[in-house]
XYZ file of C-alpha atoms in Angstrom:
418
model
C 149.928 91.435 89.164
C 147.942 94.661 89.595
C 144.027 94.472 88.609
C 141.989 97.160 87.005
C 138.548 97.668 88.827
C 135.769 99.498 86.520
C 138.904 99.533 83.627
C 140.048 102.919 85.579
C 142.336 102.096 88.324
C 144.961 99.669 88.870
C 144.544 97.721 92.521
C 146.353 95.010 94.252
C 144.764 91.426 93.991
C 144.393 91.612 98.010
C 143.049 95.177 98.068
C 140.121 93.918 95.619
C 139.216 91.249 97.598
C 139.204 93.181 100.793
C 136.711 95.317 98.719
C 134.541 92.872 97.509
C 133.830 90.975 101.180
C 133.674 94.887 102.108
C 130.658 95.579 99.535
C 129.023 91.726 100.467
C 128.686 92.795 104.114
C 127.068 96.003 102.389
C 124.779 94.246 100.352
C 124.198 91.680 102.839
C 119.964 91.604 103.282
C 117.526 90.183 100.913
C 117.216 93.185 99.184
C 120.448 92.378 97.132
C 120.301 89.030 96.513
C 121.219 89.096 92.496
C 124.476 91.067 94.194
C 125.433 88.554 96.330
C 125.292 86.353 93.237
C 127.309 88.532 91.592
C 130.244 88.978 94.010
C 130.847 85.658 94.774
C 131.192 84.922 90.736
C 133.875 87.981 90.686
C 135.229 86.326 93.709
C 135.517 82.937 92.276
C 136.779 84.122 89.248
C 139.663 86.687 90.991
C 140.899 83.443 92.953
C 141.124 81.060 90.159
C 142.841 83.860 88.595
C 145.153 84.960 90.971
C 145.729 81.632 92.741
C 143.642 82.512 96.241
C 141.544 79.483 96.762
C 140.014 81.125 99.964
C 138.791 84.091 97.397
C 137.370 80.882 95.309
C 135.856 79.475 98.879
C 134.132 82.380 99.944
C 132.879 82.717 96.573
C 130.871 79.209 96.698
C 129.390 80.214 99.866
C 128.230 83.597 99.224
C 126.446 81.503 96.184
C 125.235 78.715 97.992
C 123.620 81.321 100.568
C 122.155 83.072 97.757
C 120.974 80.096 95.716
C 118.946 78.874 99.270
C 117.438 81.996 99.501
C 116.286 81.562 96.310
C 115.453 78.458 96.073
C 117.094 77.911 93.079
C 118.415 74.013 93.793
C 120.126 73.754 90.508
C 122.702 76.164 91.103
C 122.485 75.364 94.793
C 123.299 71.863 93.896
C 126.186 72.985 91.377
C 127.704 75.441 94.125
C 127.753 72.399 96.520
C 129.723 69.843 94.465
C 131.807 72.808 93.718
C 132.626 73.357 97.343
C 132.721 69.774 98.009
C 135.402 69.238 95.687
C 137.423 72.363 96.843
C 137.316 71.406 100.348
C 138.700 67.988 99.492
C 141.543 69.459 97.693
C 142.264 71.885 99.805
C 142.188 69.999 103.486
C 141.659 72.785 105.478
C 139.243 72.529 108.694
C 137.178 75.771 107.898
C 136.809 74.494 104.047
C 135.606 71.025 105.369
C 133.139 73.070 108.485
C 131.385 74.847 105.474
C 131.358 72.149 103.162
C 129.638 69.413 106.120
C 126.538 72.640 106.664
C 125.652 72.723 103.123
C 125.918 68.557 102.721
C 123.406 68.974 106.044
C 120.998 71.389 104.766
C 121.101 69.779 101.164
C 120.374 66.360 103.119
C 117.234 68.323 104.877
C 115.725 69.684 101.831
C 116.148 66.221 100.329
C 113.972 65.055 103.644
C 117.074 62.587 104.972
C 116.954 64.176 108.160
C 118.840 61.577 109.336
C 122.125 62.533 106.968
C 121.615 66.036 108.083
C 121.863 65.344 111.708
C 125.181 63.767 110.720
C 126.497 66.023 108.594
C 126.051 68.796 110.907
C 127.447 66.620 114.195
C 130.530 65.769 111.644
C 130.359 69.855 110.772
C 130.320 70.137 115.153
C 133.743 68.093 115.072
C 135.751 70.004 113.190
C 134.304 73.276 115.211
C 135.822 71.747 117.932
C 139.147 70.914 116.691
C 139.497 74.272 114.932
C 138.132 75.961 118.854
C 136.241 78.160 117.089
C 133.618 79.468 119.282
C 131.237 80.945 116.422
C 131.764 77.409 114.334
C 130.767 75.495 117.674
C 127.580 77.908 118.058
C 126.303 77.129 114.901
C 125.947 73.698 115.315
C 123.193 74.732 118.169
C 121.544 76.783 115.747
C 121.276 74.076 112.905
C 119.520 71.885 115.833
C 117.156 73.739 117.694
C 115.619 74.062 114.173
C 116.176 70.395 113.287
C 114.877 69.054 116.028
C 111.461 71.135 115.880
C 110.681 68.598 112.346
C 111.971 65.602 114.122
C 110.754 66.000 117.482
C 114.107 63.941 118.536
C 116.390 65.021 122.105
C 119.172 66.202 122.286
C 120.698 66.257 125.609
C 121.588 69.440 127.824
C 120.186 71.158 124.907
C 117.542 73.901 126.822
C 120.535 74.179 129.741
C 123.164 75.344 126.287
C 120.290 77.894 125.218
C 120.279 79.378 128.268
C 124.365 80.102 128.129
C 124.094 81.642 124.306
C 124.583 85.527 124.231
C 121.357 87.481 124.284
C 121.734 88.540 120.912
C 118.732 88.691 118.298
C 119.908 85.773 115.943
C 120.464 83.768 119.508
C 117.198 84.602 120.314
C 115.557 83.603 117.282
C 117.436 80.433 116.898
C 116.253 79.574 120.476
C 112.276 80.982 120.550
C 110.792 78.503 118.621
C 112.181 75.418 120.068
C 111.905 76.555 123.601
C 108.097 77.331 123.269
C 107.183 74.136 122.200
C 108.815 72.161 124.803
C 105.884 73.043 127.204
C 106.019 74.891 130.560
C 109.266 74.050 131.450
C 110.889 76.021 128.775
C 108.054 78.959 129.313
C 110.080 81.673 130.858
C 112.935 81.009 129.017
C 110.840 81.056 125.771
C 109.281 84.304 127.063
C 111.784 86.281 128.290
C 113.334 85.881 124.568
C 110.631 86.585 122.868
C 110.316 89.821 125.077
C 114.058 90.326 123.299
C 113.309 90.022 120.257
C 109.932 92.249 120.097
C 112.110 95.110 122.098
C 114.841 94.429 119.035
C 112.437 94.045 116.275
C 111.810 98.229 114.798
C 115.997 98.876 114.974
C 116.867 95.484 113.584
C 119.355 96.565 110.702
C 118.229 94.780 107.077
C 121.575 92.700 107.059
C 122.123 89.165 106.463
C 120.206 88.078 109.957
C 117.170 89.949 109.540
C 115.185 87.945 107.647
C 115.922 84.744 110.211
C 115.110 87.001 113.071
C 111.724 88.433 111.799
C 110.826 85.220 110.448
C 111.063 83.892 114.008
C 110.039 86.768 115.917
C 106.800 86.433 113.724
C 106.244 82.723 114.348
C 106.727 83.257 118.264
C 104.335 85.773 117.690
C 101.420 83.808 116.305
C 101.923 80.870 118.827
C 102.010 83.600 121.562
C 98.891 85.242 120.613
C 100.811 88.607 120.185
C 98.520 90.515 117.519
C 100.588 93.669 117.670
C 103.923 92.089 117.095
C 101.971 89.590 114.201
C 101.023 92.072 112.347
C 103.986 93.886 112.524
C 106.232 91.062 111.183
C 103.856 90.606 108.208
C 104.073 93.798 107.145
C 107.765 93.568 107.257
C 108.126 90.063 105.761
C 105.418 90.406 102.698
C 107.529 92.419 100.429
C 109.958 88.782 100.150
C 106.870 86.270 99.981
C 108.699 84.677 97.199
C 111.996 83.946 98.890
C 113.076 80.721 101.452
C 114.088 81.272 104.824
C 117.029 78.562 103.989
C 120.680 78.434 104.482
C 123.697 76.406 105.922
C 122.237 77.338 109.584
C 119.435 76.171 108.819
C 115.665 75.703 107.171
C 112.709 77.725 108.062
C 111.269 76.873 104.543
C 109.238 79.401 102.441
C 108.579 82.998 103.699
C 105.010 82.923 102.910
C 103.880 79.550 105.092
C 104.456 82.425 107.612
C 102.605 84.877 105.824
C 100.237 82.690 106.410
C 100.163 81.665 109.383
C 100.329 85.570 110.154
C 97.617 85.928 108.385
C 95.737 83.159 110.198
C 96.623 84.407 113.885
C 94.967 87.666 112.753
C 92.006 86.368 111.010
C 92.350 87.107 107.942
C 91.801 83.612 106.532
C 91.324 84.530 102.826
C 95.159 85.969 103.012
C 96.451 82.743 105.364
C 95.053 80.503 102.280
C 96.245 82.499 99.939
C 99.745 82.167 101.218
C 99.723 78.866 102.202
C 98.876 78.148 98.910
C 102.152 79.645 97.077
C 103.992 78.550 100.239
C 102.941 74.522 98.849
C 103.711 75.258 95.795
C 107.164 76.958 96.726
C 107.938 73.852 98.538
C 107.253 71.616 95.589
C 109.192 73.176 93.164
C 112.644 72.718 95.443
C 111.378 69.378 96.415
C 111.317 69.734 99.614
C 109.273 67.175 101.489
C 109.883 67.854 104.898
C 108.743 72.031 104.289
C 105.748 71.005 101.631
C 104.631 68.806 104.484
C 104.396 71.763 106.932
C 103.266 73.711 104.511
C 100.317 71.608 103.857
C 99.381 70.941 107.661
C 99.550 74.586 107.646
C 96.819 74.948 104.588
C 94.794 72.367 106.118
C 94.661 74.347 109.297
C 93.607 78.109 107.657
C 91.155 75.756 105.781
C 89.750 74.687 108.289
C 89.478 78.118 110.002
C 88.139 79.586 106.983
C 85.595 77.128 106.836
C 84.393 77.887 103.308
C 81.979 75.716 100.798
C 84.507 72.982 100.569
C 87.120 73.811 102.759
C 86.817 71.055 104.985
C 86.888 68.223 102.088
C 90.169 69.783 100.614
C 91.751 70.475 104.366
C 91.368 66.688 105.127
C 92.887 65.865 101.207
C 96.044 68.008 102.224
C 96.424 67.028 105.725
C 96.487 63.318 104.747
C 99.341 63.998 102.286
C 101.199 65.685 104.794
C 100.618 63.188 107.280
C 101.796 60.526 105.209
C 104.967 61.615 104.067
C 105.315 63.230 107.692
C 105.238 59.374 108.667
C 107.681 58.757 105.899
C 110.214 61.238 107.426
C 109.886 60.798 110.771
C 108.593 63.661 111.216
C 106.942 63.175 114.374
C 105.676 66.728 115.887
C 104.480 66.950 112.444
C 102.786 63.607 111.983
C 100.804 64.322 115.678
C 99.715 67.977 114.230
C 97.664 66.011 111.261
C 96.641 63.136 113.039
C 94.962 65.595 115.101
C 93.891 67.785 112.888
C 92.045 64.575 110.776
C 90.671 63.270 114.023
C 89.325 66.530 114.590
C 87.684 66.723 111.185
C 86.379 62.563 111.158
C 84.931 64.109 114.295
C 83.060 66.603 113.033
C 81.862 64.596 110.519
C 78.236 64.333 110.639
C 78.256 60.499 109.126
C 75.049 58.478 110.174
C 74.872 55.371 112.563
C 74.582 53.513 109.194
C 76.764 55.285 107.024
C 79.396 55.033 109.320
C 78.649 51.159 109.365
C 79.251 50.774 105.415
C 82.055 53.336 105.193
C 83.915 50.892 107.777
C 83.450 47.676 105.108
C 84.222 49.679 102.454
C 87.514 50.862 104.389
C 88.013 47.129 104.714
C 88.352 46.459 101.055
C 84.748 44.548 100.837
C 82.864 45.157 97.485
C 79.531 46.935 97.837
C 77.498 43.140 96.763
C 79.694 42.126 100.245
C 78.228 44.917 101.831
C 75.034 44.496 101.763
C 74.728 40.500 101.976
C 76.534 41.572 105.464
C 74.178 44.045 106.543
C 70.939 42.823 104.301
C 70.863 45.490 102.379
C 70.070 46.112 98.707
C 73.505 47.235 96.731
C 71.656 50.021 95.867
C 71.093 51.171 99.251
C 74.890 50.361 100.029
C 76.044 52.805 96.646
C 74.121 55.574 98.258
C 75.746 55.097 102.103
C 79.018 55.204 100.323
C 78.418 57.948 98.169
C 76.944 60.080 100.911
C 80.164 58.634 103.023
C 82.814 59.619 100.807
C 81.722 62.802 100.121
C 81.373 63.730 103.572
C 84.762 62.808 103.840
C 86.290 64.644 101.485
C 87.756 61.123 99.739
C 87.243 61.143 95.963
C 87.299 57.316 95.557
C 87.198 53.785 97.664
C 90.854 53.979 97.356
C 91.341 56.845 99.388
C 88.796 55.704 101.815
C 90.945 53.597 102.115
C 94.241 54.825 102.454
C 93.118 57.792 105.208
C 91.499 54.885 107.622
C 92.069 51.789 109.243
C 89.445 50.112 111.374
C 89.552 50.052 115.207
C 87.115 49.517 117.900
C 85.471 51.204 120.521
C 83.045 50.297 123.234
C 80.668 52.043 121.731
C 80.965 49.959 118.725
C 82.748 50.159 115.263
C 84.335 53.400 113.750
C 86.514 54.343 112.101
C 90.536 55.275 112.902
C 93.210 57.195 111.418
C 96.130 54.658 110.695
């Protein structure tokens, strides 16, 4: 039966719906996100209604895009059993495709990166059997990005990058991954990047710009490209409080890059600053695998900064990162903060001594222990593990001992990061 739209005129079910995806690919950018909300509840609500369960499936994903944005997991979360059960009852390929991305992403947030790699390769199936080009693409897209956290392979991956259409979202998808895989992947990595700067002032503000800026950005910073840095901060800051998330993937909270924006330019106050809501973003959608980048990201502008401090609370941050990174299997992650602690035990200015009683104390062995060992009053051991610890940044024996092992070296005994 006819519908009224505004209570003034009467429309066809079909002509409403045409206008509604019409006014979502209007309203697509994250400058409408509370519309995009909006129009896939009026969507949801006009299928149920009128018995169109793809108006009811498009609805759920406009929402579940929305909610990632957001990060608003609850009603991410709700959206996704939603969906889940819809695609069971419907049994149609494309309602099963979308259904497998958002069980892949959820799975990621969660930090089961393993359930997300096959929820996406079950997501890659169906693209298959549905031959649906754009489907099949997005599986590429989900992996370039999931592999950056895992550091895992994925065969004929770089030759598949190299066939994609030189298109900005390509590109972006593509940069990241491609630059860290060393100079074999240079060019390549380059010649995209190259793309994406030429793109980046006539980029329209639709659904892909904040993926593409987000990554042009990031290539950016690891390029050394100040110009191009800057000019994706100054772009990106207005949406500091939103997550580069959705069923394509996770690039986590805008303003780790702010940060690490910030830090490429020098501006260290700013890069701490960010990094500091970008943790905090990350912890309140319980993220693990984006809180631990996050926090190897803090460490790192702490460590530039280099403040009264700074060096203390870096190591603190990067040893939480680096043990849940370990947890995860997070391995490009995991060597980041191994190096970045090694780098800090380094610069450590522990004496010959203190470095002798911080090793026992590492060991478990009570400060009495200590110093029948090394004939030493207990008195004089308190104050070489006082002096220790705080050098360290470590608060307690307890984290002494969780942030070191003890190894061996010619030169004699030190201490290791586990």
């Amino acid at each position: 039966m006819p519908l009224e739209v505004g209570g003034l005129l009467p429309f066809h079910p079909a002509a409403v719906l045409d206008a509604l995806h019409a006014m979502k690919e209007a309203v697509a950018g994250p400058d409408y996100i509370a519309e995009q909300l909006a129009l896939g509840t009026r969507m949801i609500d006009l299928g149920a209604r009128e018995g169109r369960p793809d108006a009811v499936l498009w609805g759920r994903i406009w929402r579940i895009e929305a909610s990632l944005l957001l990060g608003a997991m609850p009603a991410f979360q709700r959206e996704l059993i939603a969906l889940e059960e819809l695609a069971d009852w419907l049994g149609w390929p494309v309602a099963r495709w979308h259904a497998a991305r958002a069980q892949a992403v959820a799975a990621w947030l969660a930090g089961d990166l393993g359930a997300a790699t096959r929820h996406i390769g079950h997501a890659h199936t169906i693209a298959l059997q549905m031959q649906d080009m754009s489907a099949y693409w997005q599986y590429y897209a989900f992996m370039t990005l999931l592999l950056r956290r895992t550091g895992d392979d994925l065969p004929g991956l770089q030759e598949t990058l190299t066939g994609v259409d030189h298109v900005p979202i390509a590109d972006a998808f593509a940069v990241g991954y491609l630059l860290e895989q060393g100079p074999a992947a240079g060019d390549a990595a380059l010649a995209r990047f190259d793309r994406l700067r030429e793109a980046l002032p006539d980029l329209p503000r639709d659904g892909l710009w904040l993926p593409v800026v987000v990554s042009t950005g990031e290539a950016a910073a690891l390029v050394g490209d100040l110009r191009v840095a800057e000019a994706c901060l100054r772009e990106l800051t207005p949406y500091a409080g939103l997550h580069v998330n959705s069923v394509s993937g996770c690039y986590g909270a805008v303003s780790r890059l702010l940060g690490v924006l910030a830090g490429a330019l020098g501006r260290h106050d700013e890069a701490v600053a960010h990094l500091e809501a970008a943790e905090t973003m990350e912890r309140r959608v319980a993220s693990p695998p984006e809180l631990s980048l996050a926090r190897i990201e803090l460490a790192s502008a702490l460590v530039a900064r280099g403040a009264p401090g700074d060096r203390a609370r870096a190591g603190r941050v990067a040893s939480a990162a680096v043990d849940s990174a370990r947890r995860l299997g997070l391995r490009p992650l995991l060597r980041r903060g191994e190096d970045l602690l090694a780098g800090l035990d380094r610069d450590v200015a522990l004496t010959a001594r203190e470095r002798e009683v911080a090793t026992l104390a590492a060991e478990g062995r009570s400060n009495r222990e200590i110093a029948e060992r090394l004939t030493l009053s207990e008195r004089t051991v308190e104050t070489h593990v006082r002096n220790a610890l705080a050098k360290l940044g470590c608060a307690n024996r307890t984290q002494l001992a969780a942030r070191f092992s003890v190894g061996t070296e010619e030169n004699g005994t030190v201490l290791r990061r586990r």
